[in-house]
CSV table of N, CA and C in Angstrom, one decimal:
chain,number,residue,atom,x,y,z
A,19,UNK,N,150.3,95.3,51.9
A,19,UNK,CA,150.3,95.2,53.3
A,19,UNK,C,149.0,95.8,53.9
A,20,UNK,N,148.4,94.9,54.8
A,20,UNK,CA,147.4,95.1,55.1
A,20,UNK,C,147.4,96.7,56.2
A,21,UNK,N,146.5,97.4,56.3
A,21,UNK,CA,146.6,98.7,57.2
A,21,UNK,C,146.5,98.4,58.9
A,22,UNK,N,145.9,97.2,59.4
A,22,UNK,CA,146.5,96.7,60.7
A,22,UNK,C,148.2,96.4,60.8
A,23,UNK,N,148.5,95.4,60.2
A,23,UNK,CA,149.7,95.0,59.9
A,23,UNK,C,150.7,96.4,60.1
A,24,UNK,N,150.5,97.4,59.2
A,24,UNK,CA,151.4,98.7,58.9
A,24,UNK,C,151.5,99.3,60.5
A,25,UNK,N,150.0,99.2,60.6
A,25,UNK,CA,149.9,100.5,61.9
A,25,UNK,C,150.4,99.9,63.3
A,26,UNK,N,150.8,98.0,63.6
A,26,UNK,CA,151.0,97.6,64.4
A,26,UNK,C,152.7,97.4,64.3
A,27,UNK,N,153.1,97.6,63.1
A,27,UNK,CA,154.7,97.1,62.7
A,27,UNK,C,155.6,98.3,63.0
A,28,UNK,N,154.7,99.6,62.9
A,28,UNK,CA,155.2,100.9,62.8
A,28,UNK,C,155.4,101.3,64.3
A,29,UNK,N,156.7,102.0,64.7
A,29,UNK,CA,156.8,102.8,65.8
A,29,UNK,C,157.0,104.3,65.6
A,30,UNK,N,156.1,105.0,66.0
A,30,UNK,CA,156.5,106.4,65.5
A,30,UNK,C,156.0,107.3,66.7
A,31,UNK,N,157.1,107.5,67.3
A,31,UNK,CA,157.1,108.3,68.6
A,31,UNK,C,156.6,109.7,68.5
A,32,UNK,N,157.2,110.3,67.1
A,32,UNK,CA,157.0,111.6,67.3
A,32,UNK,C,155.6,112.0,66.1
A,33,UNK,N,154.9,110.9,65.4
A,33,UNK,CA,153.5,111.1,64.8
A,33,UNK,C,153.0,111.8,66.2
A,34,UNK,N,152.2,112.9,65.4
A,34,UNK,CA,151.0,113.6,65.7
A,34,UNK,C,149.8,113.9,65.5
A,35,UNK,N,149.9,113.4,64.2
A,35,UNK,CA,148.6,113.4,63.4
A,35,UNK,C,148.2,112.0,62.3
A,36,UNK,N,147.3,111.4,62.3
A,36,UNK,CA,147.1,110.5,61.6
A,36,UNK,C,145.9,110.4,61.0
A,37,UNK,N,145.8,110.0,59.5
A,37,UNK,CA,144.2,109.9,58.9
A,37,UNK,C,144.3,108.5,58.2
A,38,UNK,N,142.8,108.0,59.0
A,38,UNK,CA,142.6,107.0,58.2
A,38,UNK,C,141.6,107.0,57.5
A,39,UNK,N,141.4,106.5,55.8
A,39,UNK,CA,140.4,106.2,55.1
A,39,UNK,C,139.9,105.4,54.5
A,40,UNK,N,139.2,104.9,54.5
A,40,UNK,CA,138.0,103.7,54.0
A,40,UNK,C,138.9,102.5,54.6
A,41,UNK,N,138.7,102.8,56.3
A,41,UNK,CA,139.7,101.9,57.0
A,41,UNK,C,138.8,100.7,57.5
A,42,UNK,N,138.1,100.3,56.3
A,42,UNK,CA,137.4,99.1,56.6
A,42,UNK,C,138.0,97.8,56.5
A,43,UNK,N,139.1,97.4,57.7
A,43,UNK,CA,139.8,96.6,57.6
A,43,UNK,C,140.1,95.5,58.5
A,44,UNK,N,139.6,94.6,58.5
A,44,UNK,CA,139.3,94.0,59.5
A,44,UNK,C,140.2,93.5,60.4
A,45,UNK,N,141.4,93.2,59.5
A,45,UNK,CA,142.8,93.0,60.7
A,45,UNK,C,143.3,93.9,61.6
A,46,UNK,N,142.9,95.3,61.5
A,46,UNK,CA,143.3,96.1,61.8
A,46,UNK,C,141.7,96.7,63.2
A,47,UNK,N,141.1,95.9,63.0
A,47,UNK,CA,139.8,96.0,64.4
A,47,UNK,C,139.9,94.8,65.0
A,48,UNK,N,140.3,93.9,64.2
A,48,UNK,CA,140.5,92.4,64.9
A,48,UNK,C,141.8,92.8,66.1
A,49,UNK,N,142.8,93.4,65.4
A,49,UNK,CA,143.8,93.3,66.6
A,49,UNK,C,143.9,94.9,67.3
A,50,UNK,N,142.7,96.0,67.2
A,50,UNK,CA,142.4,96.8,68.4
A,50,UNK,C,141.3,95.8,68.9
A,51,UNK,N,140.7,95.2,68.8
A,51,UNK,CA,139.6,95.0,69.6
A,51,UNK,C,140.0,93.8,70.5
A,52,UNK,N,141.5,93.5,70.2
A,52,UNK,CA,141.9,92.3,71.0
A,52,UNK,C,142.7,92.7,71.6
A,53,UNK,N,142.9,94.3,72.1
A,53,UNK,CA,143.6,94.6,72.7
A,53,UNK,C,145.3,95.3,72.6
A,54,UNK,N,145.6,94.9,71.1
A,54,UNK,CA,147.2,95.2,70.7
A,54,UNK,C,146.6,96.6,70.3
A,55,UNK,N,147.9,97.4,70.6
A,55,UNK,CA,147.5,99.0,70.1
A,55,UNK,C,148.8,99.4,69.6
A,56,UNK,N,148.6,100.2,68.8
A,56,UNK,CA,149.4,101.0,67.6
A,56,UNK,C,150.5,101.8,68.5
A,57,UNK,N,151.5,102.0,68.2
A,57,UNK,CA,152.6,102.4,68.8
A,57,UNK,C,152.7,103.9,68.5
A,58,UNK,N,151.9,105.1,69.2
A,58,UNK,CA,152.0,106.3,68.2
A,58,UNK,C,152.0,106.9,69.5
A,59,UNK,N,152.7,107.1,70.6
A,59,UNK,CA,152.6,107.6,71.9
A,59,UNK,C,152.4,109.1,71.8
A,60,UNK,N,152.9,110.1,70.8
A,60,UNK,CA,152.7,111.2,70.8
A,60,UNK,C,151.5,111.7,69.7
A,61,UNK,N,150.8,110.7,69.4
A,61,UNK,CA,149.4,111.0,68.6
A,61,UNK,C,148.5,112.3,69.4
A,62,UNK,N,148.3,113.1,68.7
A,62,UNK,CA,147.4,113.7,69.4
A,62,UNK,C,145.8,114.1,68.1
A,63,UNK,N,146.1,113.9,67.1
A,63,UNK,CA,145.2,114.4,65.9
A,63,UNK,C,144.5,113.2,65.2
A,64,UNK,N,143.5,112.9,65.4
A,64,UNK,CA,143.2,111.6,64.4
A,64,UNK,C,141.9,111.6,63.3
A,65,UNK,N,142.0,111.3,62.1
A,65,UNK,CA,141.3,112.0,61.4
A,65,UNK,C,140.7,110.7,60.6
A,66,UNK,N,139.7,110.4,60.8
A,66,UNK,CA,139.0,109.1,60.2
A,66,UNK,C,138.2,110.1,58.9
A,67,UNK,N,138.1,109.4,57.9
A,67,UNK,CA,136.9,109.8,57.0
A,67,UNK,C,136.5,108.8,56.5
A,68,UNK,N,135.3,109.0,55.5
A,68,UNK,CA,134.2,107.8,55.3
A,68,UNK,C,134.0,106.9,56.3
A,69,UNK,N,133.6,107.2,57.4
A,69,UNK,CA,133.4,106.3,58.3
A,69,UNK,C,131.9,106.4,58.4
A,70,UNK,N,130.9,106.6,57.7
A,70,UNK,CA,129.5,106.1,57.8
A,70,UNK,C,129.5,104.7,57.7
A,71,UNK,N,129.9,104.0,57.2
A,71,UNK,CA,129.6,102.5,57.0
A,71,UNK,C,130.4,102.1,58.1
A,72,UNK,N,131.1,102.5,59.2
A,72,UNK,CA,132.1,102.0,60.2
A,72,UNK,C,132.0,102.7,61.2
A,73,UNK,N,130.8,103.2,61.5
A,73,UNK,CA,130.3,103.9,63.0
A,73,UNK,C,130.3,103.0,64.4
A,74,UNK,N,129.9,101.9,64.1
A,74,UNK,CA,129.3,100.7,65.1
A,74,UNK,C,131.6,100.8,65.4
A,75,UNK,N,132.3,101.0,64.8
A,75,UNK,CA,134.2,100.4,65.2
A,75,UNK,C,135.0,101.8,65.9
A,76,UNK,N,133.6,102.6,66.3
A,76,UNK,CA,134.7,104.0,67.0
A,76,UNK,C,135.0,103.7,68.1
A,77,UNK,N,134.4,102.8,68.9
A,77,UNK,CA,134.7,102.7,70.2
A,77,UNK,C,136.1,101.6,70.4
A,78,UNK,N,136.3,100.7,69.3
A,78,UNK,CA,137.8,100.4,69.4
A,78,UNK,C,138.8,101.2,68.8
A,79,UNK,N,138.2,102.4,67.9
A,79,UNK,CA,139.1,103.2,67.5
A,79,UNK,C,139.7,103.7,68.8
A,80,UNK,N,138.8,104.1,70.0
A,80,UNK,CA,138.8,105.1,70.8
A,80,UNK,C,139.7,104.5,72.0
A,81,UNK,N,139.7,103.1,71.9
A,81,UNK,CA,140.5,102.2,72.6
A,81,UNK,C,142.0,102.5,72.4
A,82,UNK,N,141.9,102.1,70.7
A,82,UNK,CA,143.5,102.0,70.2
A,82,UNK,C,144.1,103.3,70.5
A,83,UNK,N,143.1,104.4,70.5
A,83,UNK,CA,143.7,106.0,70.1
A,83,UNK,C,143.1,106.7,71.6
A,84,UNK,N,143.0,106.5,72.7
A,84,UNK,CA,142.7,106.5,73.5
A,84,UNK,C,143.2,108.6,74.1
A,85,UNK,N,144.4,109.0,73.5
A,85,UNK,CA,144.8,110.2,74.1
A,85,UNK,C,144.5,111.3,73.1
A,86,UNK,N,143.7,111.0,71.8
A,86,UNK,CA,143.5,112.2,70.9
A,86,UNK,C,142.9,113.5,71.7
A,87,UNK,N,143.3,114.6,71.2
A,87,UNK,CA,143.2,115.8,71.5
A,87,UNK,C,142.0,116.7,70.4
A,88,UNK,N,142.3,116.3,69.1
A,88,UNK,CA,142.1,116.2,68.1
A,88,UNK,C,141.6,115.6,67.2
A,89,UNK,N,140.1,115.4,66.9
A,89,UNK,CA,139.1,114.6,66.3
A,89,UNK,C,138.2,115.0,64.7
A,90,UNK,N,139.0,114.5,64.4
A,90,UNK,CA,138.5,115.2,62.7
A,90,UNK,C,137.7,114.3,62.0
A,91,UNK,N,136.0,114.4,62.0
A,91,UNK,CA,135.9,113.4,61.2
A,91,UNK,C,135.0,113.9,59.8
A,92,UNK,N,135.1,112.8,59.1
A,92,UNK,CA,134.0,113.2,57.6
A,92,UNK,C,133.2,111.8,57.0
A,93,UNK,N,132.5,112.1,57.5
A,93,UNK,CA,131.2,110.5,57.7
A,93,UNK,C,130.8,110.5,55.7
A,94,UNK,N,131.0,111.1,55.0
A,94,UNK,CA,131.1,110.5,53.6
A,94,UNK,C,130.2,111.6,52.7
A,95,UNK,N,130.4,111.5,51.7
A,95,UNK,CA,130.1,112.0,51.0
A,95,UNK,C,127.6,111.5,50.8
A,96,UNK,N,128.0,110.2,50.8
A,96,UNK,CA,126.0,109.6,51.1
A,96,UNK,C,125.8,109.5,52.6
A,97,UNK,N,126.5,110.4,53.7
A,97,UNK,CA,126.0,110.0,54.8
A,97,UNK,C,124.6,111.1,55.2
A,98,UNK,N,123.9,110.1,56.1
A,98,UNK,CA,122.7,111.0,56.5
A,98,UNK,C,122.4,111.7,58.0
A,99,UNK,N,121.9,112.8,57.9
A,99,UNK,CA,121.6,113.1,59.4
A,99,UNK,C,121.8,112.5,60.1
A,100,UNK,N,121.0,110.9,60.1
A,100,UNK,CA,120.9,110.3,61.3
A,100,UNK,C,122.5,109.4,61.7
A,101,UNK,N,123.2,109.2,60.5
A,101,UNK,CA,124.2,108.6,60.8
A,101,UNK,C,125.3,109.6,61.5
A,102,UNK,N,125.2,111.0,61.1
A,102,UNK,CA,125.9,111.9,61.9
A,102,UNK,C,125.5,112.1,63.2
A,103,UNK,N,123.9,112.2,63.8
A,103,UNK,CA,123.4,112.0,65.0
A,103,UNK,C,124.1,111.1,65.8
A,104,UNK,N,123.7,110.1,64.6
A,104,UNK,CA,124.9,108.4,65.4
A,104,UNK,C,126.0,108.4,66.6
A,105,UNK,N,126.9,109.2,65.1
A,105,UNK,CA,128.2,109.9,65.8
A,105,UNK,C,128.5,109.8,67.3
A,106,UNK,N,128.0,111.3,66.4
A,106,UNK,CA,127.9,112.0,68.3
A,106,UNK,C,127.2,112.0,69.2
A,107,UNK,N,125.8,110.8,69.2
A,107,UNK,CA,125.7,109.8,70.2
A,107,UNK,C,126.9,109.0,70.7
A,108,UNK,N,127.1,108.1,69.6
A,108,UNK,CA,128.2,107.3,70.2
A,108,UNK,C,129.6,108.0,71.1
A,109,UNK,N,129.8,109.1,70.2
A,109,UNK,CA,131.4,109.9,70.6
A,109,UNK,C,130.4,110.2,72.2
A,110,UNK,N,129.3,110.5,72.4
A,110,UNK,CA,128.8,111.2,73.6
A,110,UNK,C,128.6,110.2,75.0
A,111,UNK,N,128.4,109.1,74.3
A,111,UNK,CA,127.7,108.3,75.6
A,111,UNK,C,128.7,106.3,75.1
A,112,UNK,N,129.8,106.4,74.6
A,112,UNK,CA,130.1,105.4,74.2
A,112,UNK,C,129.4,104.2,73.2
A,113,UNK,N,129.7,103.1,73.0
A,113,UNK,CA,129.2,102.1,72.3
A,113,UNK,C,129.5,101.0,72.8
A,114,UNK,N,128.9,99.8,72.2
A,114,UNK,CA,129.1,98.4,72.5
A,114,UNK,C,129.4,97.6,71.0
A,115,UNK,N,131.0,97.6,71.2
A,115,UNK,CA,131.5,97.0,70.0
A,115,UNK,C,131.3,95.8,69.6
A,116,UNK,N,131.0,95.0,71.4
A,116,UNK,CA,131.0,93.4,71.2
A,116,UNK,C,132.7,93.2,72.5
A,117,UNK,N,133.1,93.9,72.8
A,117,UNK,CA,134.2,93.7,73.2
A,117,UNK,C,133.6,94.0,75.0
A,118,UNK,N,133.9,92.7,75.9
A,118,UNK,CA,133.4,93.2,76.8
A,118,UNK,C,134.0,92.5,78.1
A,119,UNK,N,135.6,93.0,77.8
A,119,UNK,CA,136.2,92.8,78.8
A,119,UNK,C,136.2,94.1,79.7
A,120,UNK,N,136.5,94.1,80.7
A,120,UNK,CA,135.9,94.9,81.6
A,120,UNK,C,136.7,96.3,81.2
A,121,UNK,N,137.8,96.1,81.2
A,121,UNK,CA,138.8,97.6,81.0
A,121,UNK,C,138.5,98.3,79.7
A,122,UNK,N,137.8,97.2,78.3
A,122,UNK,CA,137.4,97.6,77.5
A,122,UNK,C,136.3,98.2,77.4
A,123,UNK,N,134.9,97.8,78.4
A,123,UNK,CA,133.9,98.8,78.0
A,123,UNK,C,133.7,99.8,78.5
A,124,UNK,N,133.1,100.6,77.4
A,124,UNK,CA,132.8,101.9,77.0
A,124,UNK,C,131.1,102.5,77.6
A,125,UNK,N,131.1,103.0,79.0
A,125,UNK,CA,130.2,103.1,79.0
A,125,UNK,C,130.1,104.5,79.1
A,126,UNK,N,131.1,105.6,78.9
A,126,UNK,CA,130.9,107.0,78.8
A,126,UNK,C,131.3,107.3,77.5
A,127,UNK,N,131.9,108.7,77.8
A,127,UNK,CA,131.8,109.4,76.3
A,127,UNK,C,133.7,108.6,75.8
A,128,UNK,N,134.0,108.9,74.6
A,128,UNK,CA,135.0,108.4,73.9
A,128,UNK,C,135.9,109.8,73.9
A,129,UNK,N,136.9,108.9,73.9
A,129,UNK,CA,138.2,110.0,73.9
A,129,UNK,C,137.8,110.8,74.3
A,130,UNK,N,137.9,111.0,76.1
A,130,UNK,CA,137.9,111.9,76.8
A,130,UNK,C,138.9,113.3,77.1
A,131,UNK,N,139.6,113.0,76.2
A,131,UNK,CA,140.6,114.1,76.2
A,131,UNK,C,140.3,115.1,75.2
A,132,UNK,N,139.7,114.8,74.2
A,132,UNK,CA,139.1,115.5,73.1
A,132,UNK,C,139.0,117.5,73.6
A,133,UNK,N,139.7,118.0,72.8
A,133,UNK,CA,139.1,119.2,73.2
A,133,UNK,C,138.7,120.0,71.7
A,134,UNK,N,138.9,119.3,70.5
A,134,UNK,CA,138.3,119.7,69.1
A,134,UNK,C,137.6,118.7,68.7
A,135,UNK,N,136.7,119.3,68.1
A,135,UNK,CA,136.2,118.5,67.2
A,135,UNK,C,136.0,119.1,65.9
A,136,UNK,N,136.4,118.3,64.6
A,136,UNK,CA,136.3,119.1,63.3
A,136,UNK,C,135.0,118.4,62.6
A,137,UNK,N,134.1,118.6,62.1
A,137,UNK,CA,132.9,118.1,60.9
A,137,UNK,C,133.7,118.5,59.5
A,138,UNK,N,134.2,117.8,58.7
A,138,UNK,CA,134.1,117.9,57.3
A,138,UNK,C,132.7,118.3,56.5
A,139,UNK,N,133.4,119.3,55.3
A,139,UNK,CA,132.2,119.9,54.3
A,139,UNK,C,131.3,118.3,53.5
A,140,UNK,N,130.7,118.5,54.2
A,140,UNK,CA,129.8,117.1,53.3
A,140,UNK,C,127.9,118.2,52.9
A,141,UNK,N,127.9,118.4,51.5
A,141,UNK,CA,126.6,119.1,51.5
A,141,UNK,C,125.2,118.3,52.0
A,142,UNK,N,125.2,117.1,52.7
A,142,UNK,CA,124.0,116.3,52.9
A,142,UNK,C,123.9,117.2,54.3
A,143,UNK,N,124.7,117.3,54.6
A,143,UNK,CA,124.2,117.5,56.5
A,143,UNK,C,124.5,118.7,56.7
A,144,UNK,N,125.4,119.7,56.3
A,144,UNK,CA,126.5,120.7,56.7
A,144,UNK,C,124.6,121.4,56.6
A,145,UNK,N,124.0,121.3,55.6
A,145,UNK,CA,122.6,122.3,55.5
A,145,UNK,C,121.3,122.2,56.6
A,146,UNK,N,122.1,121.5,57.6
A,146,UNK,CA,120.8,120.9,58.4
A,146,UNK,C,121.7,120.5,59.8
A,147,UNK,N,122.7,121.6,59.8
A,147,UNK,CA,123.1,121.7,61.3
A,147,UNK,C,122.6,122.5,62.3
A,148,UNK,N,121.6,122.7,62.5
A,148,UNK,CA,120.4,123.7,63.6
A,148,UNK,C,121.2,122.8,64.7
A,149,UNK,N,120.8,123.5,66.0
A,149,UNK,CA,121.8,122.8,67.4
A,149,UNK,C,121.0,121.8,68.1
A,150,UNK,N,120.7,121.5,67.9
A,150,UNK,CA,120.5,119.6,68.9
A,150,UNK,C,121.9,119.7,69.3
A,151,UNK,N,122.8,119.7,68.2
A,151,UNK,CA,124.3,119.6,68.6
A,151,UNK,C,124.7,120.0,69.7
A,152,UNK,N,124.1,121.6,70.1
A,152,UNK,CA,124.4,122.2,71.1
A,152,UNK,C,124.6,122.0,72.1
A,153,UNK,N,123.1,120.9,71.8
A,153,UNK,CA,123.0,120.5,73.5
A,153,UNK,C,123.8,119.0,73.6
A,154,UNK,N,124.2,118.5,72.9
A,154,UNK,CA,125.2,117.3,72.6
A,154,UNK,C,126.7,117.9,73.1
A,155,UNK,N,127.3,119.2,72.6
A,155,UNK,CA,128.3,119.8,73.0
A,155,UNK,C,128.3,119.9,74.7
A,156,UNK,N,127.2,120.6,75.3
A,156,UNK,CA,127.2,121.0,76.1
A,156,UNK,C,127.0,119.7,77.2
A,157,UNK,N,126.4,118.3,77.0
A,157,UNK,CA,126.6,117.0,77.7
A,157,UNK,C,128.3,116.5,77.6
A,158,UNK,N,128.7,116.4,76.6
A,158,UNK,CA,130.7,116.5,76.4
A,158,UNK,C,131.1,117.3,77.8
A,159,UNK,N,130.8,118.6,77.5
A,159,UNK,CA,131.3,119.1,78.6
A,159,UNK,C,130.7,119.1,80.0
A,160,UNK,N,129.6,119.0,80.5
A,160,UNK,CA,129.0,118.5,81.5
A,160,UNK,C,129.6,116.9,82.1
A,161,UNK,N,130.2,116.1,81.3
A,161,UNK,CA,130.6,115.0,81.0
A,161,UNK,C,132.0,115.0,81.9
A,162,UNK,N,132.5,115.9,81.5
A,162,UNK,CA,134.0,116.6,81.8
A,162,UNK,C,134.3,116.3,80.8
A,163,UNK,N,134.2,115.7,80.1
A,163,UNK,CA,135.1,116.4,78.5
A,163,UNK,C,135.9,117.7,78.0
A,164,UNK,N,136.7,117.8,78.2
A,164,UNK,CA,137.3,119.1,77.8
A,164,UNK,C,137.1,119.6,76.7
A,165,UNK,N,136.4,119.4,75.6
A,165,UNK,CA,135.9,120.2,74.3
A,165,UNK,C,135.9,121.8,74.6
A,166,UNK,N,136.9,122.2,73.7
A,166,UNK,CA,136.8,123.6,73.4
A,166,UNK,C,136.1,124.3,72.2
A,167,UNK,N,136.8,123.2,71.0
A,167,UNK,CA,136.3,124.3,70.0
A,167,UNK,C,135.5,123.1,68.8
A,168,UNK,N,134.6,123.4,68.5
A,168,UNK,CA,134.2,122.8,67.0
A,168,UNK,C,134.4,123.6,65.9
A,169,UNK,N,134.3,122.8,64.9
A,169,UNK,CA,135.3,123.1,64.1
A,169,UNK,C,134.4,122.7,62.8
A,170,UNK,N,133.7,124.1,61.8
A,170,UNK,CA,132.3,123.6,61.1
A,170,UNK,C,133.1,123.9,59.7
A,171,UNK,N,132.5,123.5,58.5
A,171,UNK,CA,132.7,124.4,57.2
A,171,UNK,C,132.0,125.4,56.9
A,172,UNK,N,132.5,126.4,56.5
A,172,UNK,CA,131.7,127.7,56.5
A,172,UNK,C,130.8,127.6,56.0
A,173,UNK,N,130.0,126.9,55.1
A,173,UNK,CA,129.2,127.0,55.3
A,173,UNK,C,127.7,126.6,56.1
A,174,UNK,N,128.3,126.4,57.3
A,174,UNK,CA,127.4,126.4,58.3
A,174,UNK,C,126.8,127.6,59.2
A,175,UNK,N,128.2,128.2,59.2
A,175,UNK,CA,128.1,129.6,59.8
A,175,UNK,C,127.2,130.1,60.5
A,176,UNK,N,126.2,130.9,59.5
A,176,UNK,CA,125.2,131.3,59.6
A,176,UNK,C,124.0,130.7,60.6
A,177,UNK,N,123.9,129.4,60.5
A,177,UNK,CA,123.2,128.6,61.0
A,177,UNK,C,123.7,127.9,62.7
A,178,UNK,N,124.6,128.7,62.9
A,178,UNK,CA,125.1,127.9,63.8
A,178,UNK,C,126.1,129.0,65.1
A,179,UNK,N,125.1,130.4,64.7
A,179,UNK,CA,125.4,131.8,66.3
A,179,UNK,C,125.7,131.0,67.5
A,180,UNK,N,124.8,130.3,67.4
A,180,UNK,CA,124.6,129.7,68.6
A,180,UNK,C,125.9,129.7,69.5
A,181,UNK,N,126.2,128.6,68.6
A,181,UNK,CA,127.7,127.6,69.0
A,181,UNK,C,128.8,128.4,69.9
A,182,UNK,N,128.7,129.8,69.1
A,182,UNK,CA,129.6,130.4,69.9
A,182,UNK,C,129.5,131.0,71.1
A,183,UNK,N,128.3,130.4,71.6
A,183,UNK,CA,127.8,130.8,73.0
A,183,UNK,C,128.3,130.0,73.9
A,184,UNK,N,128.8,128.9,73.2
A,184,UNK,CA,129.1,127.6,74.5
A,184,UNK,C,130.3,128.1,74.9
C-alpha cells in the first residue's frame, strides 16, 4: 500500500506524533497538493527524515500538517550546508510548490505554530553550525512564530552559546 493511500485511509484522532521516511511518494503529494489532507486532528509532532532530496514538497507538507507544534527534521546522512540553509529558508519565508490556488500559497513562514524545532545528528553539517541560524531563529520570531526551543545534537553545543541567548 502506497504511503498516500495509508495516510488518507487512516483516521487517527488521538496520533500525536508522526515520522515519515524516504517519503518520496508521489501519491501521497499528488493528493496533499490537491488539497485532500490526512485525518490526524490531534497531530502535534511531525518528524520527516531524508528529506534533502524532497525540500522543494515542505510546503505541501506544511499544507497537509498545517497545526505541528513540533518539527523534527534530519535532511540525510549526504546532505549539505546549503541544503540545510534551504530548509530554513524555505521553513522561514515559504515556498512555491507549483500549487497556486489562492488558500494554498505560501507566502510566509510554514507551520506557524511551530514552537520546536529539532536538527538531527548528521556529521556533514552539525560541525558547521556557527549562527546565521540565529538570525534565521530570530526572523521566525519577529515573524510571530512562536518558536521556543531548538533542539541541536550535542555535539554542537559548544558552537552554538549563542542560541541560548534568544
Amino acid at each position: 500500500m502506497a504511503l498516500g493511500t495509508l495516510l488518507h485511509s487512516v483516521t487517527a484522532a488521538s496520533l500525536v506524533a508522526l515520522s515519515l521516511s524516504n517519503w518520496d511518494d508521489e501519491e501521497l503529494l499528488k493528493l496533499i497538493t490537491h488539497g485532500s489532507k490526512p485525518h490526524f486532528p490531534s497531530l502535534q509532532h511531525l518528524i520527516l527524515t531524508n528529506i534533502a532530496s524532497n525540500v522543494r514538497h515542505l510546503a505541501a507538507l506544511a499544507r497537509a500538517f498545517p497545526d505541528i507544534e513540533q518539527l523534527t527534521l534530519d535532511p540525510g546522512k549526504t546532505a549539505s550546508l546549503l541544503v540545510i540553509d534551504l530548509i530554513l529558508i524555505i521553513f522561514l519565508y515559504g515556498a512555491d510548490d507549483g500549487n497556486v490556488a489562492e488558500n494554498d500559497v505560501h507566502s510566509g513562514p510554514l507551520w506557524p505554530k511551530v514552537q520546536t524545532i529539532a536538527l538531527s545528528t548528521s556529521t556533514v553539517w552539525t560541525s558547521a553550525m556557527g549562527f546565521e541560524r540565529k538570525s534565521m531563529i530570530l526572523q521566525l520570531q519577529a515573524a510571530g512564530n512562536p518558536i521556543r526551543k531548538l533542539l541541536l545534537p550535542r555535539e554542537v553545543h559548544p558552537a552554538m552559546v549563542e542560541v541560548g541567548e534568544i
